[in-house]
CSV table of C-alpha atoms in Angstrom, one decimal:
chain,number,residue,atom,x,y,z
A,168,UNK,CA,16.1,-7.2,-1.2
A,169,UNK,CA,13.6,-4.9,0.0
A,170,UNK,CA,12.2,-5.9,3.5
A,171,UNK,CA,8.5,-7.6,3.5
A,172,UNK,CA,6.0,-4.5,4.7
A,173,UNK,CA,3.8,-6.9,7.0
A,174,UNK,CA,7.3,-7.4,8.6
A,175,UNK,CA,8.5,-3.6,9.3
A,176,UNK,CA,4.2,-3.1,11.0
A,177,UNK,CA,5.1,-6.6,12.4
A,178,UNK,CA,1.8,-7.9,11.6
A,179,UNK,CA,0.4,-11.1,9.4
A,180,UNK,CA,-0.6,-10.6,6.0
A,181,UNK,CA,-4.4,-11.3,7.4
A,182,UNK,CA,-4.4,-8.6,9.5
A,183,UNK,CA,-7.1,-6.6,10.0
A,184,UNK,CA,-7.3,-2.9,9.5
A,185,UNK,CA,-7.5,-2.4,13.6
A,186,UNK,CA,-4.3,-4.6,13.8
A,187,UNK,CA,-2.1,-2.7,11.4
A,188,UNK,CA,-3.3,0.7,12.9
A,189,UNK,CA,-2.2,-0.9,16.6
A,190,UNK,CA,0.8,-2.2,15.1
A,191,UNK,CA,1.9,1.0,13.4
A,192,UNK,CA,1.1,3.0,16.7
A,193,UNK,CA,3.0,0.2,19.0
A,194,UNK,CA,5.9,0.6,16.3
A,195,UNK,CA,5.9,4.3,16.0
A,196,UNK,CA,6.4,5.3,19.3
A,197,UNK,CA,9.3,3.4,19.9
A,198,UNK,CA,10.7,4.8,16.7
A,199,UNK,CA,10.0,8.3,16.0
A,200,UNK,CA,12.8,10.2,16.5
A,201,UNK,CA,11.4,12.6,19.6
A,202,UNK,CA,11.4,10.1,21.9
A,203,UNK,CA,14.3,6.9,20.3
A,204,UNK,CA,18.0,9.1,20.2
A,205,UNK,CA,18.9,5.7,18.5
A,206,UNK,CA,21.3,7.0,15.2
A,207,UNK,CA,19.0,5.4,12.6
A,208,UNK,CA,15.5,6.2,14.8
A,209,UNK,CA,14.5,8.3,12.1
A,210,UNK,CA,15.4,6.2,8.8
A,211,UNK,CA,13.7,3.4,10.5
A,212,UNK,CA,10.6,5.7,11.1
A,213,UNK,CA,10.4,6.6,8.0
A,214,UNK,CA,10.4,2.8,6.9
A,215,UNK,CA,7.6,2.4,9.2
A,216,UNK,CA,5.4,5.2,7.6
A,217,UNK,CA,6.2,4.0,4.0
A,218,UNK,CA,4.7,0.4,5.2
A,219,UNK,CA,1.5,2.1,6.8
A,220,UNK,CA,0.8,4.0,3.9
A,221,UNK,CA,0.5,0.9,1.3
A,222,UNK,CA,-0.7,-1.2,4.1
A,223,UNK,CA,-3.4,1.3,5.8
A,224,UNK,CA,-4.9,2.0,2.1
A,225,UNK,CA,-7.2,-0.9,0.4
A,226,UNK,CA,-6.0,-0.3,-2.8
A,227,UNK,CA,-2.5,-0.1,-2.2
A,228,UNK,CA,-2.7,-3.6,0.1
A,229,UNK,CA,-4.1,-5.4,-2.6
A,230,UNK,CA,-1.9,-3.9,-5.0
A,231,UNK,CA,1.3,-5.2,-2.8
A,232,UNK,CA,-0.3,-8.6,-2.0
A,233,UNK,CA,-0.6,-9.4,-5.9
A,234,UNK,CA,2.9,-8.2,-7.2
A,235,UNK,CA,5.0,-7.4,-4.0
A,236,UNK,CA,5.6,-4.2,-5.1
A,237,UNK,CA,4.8,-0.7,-3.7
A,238,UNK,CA,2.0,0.9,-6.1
A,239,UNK,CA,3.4,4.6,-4.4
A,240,UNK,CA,2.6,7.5,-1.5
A,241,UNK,CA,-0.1,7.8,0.3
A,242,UNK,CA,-2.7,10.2,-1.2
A,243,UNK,CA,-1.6,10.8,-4.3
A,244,UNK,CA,-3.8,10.8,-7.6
A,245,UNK,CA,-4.1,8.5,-10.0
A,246,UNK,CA,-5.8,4.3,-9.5
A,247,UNK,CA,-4.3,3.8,-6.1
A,248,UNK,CA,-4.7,7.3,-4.3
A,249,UNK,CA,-8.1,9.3,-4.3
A,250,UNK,CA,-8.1,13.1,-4.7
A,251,UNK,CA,-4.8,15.0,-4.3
A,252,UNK,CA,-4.3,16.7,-1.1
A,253,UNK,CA,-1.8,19.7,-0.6
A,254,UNK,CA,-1.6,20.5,3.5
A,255,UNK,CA,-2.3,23.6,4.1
A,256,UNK,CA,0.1,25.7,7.2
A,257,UNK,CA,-2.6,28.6,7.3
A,258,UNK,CA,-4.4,27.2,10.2
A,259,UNK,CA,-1.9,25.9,13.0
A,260,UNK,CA,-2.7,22.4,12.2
A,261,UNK,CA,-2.0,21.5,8.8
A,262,UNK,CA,0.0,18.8,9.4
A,263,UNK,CA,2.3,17.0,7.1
A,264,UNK,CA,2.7,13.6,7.4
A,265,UNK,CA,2.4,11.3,10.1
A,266,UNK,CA,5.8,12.4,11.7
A,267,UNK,CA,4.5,15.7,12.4
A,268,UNK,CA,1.3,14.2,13.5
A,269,UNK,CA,3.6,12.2,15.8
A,270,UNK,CA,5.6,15.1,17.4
A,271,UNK,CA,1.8,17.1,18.6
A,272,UNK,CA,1.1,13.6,20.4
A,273,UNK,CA,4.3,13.3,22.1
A,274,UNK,CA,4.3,17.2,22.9
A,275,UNK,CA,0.4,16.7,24.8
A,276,UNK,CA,2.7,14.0,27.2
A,277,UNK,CA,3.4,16.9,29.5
A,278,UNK,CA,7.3,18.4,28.6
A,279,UNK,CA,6.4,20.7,25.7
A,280,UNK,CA,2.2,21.3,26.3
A,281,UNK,CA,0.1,23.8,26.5
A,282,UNK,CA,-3.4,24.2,28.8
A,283,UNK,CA,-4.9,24.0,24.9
A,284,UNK,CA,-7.4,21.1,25.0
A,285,UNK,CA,-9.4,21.8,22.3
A,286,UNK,CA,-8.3,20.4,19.0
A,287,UNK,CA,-7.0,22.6,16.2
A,288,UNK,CA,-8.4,23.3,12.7
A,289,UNK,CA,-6.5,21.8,9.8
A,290,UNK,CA,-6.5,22.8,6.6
A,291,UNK,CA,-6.2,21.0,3.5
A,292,UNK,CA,-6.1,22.2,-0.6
A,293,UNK,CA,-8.4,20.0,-2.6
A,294,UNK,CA,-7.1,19.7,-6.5
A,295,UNK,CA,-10.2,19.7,-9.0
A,296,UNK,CA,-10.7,19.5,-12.7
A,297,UNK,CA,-13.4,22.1,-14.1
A,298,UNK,CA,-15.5,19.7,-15.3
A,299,UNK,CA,-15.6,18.7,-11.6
A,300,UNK,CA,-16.6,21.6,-10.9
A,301,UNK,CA,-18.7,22.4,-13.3
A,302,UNK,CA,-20.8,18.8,-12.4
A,303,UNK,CA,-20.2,19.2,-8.6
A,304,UNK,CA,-18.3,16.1,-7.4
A,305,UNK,CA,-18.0,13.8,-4.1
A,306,UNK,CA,-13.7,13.1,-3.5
A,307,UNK,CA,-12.7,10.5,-1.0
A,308,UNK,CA,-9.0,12.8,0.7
A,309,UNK,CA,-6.8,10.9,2.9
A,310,UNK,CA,-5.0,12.4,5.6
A,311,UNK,CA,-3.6,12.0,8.9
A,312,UNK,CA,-4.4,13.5,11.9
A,313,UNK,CA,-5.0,13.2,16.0
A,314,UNK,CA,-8.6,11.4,16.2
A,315,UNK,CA,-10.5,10.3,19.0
A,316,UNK,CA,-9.2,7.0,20.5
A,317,UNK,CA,-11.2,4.2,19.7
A,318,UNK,CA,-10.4,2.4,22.7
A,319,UNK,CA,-11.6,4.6,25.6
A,320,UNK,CA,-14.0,6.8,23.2
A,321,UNK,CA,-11.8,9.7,23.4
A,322,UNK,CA,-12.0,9.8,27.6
A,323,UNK,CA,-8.6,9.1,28.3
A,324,UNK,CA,-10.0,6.4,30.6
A,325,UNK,CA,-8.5,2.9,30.9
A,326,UNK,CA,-10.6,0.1,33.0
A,327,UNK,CA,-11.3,1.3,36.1
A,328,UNK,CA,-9.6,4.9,35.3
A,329,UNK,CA,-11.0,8.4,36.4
A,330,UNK,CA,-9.5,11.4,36.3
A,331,UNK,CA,-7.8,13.8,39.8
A,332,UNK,CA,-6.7,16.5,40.4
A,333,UNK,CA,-3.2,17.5,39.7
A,334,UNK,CA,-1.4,17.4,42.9
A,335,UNK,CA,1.5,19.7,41.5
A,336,UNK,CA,-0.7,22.8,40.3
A,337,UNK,CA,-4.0,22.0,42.7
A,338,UNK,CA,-6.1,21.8,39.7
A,339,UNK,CA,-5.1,25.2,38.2
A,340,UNK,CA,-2.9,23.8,35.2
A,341,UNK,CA,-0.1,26.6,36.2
A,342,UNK,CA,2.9,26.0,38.6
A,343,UNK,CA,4.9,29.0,40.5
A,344,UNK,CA,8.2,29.8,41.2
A,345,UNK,CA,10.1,32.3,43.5
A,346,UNK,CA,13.8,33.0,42.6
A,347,UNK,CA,16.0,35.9,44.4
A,348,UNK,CA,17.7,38.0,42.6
A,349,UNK,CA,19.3,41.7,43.6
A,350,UNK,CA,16.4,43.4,42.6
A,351,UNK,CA,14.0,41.1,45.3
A,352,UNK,CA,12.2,37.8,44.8
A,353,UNK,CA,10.8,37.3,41.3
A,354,UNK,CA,7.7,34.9,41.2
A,355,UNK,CA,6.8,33.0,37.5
A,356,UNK,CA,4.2,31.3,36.3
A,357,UNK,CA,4.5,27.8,33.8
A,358,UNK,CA,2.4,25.8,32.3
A,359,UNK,CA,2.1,22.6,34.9
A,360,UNK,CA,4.5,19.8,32.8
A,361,UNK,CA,2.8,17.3,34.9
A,362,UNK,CA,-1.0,17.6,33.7
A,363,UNK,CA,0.2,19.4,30.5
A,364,UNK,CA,-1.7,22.7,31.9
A,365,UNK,CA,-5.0,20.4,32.3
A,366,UNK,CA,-5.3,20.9,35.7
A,367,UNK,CA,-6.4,17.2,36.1
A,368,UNK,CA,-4.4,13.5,35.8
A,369,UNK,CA,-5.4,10.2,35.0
A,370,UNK,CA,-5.0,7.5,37.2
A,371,UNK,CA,-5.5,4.0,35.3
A,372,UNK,CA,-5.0,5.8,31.5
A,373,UNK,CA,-6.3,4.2,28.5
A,374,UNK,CA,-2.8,2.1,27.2
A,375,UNK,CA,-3.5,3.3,23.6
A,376,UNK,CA,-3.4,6.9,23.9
A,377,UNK,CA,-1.8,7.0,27.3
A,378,UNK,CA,-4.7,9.3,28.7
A,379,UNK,CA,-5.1,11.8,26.4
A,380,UNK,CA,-8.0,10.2,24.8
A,381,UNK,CA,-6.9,10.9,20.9
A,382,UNK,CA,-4.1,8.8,18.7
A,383,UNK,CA,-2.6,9.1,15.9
A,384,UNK,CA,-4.2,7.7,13.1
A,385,UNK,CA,-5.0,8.1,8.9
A,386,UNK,CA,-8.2,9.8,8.3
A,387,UNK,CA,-10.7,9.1,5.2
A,388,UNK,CA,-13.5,11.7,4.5
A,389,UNK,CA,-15.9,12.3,1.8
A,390,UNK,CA,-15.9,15.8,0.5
A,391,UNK,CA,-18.7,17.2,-1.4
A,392,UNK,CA,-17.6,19.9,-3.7
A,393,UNK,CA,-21.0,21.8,-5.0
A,394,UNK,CA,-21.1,22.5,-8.3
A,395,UNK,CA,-19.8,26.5,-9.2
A,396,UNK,CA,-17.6,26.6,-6.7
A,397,UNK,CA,-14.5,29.3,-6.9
A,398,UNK,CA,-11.0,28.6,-7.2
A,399,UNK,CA,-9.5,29.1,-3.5
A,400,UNK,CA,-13.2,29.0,-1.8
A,401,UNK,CA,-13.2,26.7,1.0
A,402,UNK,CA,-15.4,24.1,2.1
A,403,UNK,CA,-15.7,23.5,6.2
A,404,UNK,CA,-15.7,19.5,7.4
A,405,UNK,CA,-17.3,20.1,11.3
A,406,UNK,CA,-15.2,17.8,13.9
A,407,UNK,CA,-12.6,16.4,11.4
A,408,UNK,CA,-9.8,18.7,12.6
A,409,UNK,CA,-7.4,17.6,15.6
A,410,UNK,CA,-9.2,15.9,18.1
A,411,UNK,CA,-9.7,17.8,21.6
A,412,UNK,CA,-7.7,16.5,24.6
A,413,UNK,CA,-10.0,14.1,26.2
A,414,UNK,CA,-12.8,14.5,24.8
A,415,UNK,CA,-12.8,18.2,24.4
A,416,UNK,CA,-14.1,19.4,21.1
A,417,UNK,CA,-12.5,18.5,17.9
A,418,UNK,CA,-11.0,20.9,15.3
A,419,UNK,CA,-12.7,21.4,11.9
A,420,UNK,CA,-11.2,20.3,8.4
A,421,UNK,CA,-10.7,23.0,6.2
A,422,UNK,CA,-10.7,22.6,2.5
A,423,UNK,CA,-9.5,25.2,0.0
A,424,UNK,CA,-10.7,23.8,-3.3
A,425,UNK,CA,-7.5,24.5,-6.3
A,426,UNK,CA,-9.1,24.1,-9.5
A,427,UNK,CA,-6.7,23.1,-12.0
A,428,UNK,CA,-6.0,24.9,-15.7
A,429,UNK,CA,-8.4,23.6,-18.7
A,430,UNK,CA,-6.6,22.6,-21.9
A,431,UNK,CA,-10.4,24.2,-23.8
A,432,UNK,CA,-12.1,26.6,-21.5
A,433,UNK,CA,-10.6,29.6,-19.7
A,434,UNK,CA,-13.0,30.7,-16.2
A,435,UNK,CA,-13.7,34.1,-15.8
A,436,UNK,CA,-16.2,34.2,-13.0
A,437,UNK,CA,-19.4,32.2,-13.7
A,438,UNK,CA,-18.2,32.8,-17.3
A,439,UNK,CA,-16.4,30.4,-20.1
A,440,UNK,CA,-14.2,31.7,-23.1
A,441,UNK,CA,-13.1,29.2,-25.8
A,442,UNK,CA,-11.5,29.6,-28.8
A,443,UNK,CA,-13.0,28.5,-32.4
A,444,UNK,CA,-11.7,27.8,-35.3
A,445,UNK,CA,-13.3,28.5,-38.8
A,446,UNK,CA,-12.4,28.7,-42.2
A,447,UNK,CA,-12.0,32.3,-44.1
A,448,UNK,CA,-15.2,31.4,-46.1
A,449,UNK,CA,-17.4,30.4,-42.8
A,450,UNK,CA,-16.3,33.8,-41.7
A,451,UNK,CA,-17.2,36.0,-45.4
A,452,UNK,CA,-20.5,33.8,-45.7
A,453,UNK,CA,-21.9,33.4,-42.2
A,454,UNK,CA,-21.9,29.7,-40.5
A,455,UNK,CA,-23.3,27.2,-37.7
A,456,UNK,CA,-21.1,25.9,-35.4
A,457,UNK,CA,-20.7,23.1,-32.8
A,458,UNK,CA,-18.0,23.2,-30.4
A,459,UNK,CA,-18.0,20.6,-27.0
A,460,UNK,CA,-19.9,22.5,-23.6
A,461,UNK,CA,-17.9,21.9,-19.8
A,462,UNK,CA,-20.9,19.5,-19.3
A,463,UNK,CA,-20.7,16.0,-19.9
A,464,UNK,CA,-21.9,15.0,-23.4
A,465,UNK,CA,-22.8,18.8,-23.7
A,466,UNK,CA,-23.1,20.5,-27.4
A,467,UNK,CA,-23.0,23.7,-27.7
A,468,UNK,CA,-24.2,25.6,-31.3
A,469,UNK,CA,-22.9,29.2,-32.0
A,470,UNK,CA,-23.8,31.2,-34.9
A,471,UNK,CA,-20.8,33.0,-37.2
A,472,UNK,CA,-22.6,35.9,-38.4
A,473,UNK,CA,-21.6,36.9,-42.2
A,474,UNK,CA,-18.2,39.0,-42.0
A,475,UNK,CA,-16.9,37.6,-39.0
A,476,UNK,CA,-13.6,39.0,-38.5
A,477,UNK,CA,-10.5,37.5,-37.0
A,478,UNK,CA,-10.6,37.7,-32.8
A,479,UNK,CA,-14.0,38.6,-33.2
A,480,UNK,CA,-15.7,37.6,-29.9
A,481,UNK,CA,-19.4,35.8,-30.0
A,482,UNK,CA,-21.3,35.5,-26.5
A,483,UNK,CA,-23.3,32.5,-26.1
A,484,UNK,CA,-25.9,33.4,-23.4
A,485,UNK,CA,-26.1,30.2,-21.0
A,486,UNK,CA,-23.4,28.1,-21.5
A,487,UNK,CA,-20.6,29.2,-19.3
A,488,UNK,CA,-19.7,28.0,-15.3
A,489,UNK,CA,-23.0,26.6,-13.4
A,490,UNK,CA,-23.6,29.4,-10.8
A,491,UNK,CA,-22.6,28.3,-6.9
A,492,UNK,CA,-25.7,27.4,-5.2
A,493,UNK,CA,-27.7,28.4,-8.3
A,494,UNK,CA,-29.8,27.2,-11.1
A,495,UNK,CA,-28.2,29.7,-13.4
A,496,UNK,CA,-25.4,29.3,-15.9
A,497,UNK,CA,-22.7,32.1,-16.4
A,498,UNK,CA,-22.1,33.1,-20.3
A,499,UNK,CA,-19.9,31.4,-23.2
A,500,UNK,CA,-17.6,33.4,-24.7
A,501,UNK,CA,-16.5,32.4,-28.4
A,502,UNK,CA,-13.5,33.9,-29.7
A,503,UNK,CA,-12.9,33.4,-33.5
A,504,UNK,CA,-9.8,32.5,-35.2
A,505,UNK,CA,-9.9,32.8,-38.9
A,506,UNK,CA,-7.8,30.3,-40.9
A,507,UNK,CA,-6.3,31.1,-43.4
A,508,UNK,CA,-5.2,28.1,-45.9
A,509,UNK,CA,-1.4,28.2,-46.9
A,510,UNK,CA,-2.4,26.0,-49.9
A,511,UNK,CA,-4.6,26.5,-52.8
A,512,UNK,CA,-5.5,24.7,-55.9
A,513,UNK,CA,-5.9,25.9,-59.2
A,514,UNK,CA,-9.6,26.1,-58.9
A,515,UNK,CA,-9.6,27.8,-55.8
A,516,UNK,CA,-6.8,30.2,-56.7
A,517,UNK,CA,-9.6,30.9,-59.6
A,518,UNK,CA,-12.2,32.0,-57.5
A,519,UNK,CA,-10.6,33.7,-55.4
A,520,UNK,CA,-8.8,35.7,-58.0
A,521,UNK,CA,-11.9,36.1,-59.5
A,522,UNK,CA,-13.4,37.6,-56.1
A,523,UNK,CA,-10.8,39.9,-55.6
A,524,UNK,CA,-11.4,41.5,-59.1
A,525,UNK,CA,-15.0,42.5,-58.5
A,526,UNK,CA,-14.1,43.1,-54.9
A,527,UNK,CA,-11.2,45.3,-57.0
A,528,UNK,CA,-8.3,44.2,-54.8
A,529,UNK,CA,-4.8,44.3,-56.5
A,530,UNK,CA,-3.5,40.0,-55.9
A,531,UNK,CA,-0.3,38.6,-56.8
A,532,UNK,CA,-0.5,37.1,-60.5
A,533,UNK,CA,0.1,33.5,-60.4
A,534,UNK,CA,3.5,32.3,-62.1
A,535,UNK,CA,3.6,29.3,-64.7
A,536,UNK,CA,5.5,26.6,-64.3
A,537,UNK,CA,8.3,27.7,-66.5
A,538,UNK,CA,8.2,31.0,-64.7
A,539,UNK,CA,9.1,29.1,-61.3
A,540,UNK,CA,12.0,27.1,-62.3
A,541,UNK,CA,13.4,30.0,-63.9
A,542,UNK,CA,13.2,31.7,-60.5
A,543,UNK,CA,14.3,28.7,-58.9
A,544,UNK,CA,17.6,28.4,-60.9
A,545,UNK,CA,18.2,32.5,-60.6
């Protein structure tokens, strides 16, 4: 029987938001598997982040709390997720999941960490429809990152806590080493494991990011995508990157919108092309058109001039892709398929024989019925 989700966060099921992100935190650093050598550390952990990501998400809470069932992964699209997020590796912080995000806060603990303090940029790939695009849109993306701490505002500061200097590098974030060798003493240099290359410690650290001010935690952010915008543009979210150690300057978000194929319309540019069908006598006589625009509720006329021929293309001036930051609409293009009917009735067969005599086309004679069964039984 699968295991109760307010059970794994060991939380109640009136918990509040705060209280399941606490929980989760509490829970995941005695699980992830950098810091618990425990055999099933990481199947537990990954237990854990299944629970947070129905629990941590509205939607999905409800979802559970009406049919105990999971409505699926964090992030994805559809009625439970908001707008599909592909992490980008491109900018040194695209993380993947909440493990990863994990592993960058155990590594700023001293051991593994660098003198960085500011926090990196991540990036993120933003899937949109072209009529999205074509309207401009605003798409809630969920993601997780390092933020600032909520409980010491990012300081690193419990009650009563202020930062010193680090008594192992004297405030310069590096330690040295001499070691003899044949050749004469060698000195190194290393990043200080006690200050993480800081320079400074805390004395009294905040318990809920032990000092270094940011946590992990599951991120929300509106994005507004202006209408026009290019396939692979990007679109820069100021301060929603990593978050700087201690209150140093947060990354930036970076999102790289992906704009997904149209079943109708084909972009070229600020430009549309779209295929039309129309009969053989639309294209002999001349027509009007009306075919659906990328714009809501939009219709768009185009004219079939009098011997339109098949792939013929017809440019409707206005129509296409909104311009980015622009007033100004790119170009439709219409190309023209010609049907052709494979049937034809005895009238029509008629007129068109009739056509092709004054046109004076030679035309395959039509055969009686006798004619066809005899050709049928030879």
């Amino acid at each position: 029987m699968a295991k109760d989700l307010y059970e794994v966060l060991g939380v109640s099921r009136d918990a509040t938001d705060e209280e399941i992100k606490k929980a989760f935190r509490k829970q995941a650093r005695k699980l992830h598997p950098d810091v618990n050598k425990s055999p099933n550390a990481e199947e537990e952990f990954k237990e854990l982040n299944e629970a947070y990501d129905v629990l941590s998400d509205p939607n999905k809470r409800a979802y559970y709390d009406r049919t105990g069932s999971t409505p699926g992964a964090a992030g994805g699209a559809g009625p439970y997720g908001t707008g599909y997020v592909d992490f980008e590796d491109i900018f040194g912080g695209g993380f993947g999941g909440m493990g990863d995000i994990f592993s960058s806060f155990f590594s700023g603990m001293g051991g593994g960490a660098t003198a960085r303090r500011e926090g990196r940029d991540m990036g993120v790939g933003l899937r949109l429809t072209l009529e999205e695009v074509a309207t401009g849109a605003k798409k809630e993306i969920v993601y997780d990152r390092l933020a600032p701490c909520p409980d010491c505002d990012g300081t690193g500061l419990g009650e009563g806590g202020h930062e010193v200097t680090c008594p192992d590098c004297n405030g310069s974030g590096r330690v040295y080493s001499v070691q003899r060798t044949f050749l004469g003493d060698m000195r190194t240099t290393s990043t200080c494991t006690r200050c993480g290359g800081t320079g400074h410690t805390i004395e009294n650290a905040c318990p809920e990011c032990e000092g270094q001010g940011r946590v992990p935690d599951r991120q929300r952010v509106t994005v507004e995508v202006p209408a026009g915008i290019r396939d692979s543009q990007q679109l820069r979210i100021t301060g929603f990157g990593e978050a700087g150690l201690r209150g140093a300057t947060s990354g930036n978000l970076i999102v790289t919108c992906r704009i997904e194929p149209h079943d109708f319309f084909e972009r070229e540019g600020d430009n549309l092309h779209a295929m039309a069908k129309i009969s053989m006598t639309q294209a002999a006589l001349g027509a009007e058109i009306e075919i659906d625009g990328i714009l809501p509720d939009e219709k768009v006329s185009v004219r079939i001039p009098e011997g339109c021929q098949n792939d013929q293309v017809l440019r409707v001036k206005g129509h296409g892709m909104p311009k980015f930051r622009s007033d100004m609409r790119g170009d439709l293009y219409v190309h023209v398929d010609v049907m052709i009917p494979k049937k034809l009735t005895k009238t029509q067969r008629e007129l068109l024989e009739k056509l092709a005599e004054d046109l004076g086309e030679d035309y395959v004679q039509a055969k009686s019925p006798l004619e066809r069964l005899r050709d049928a039984f030879n």
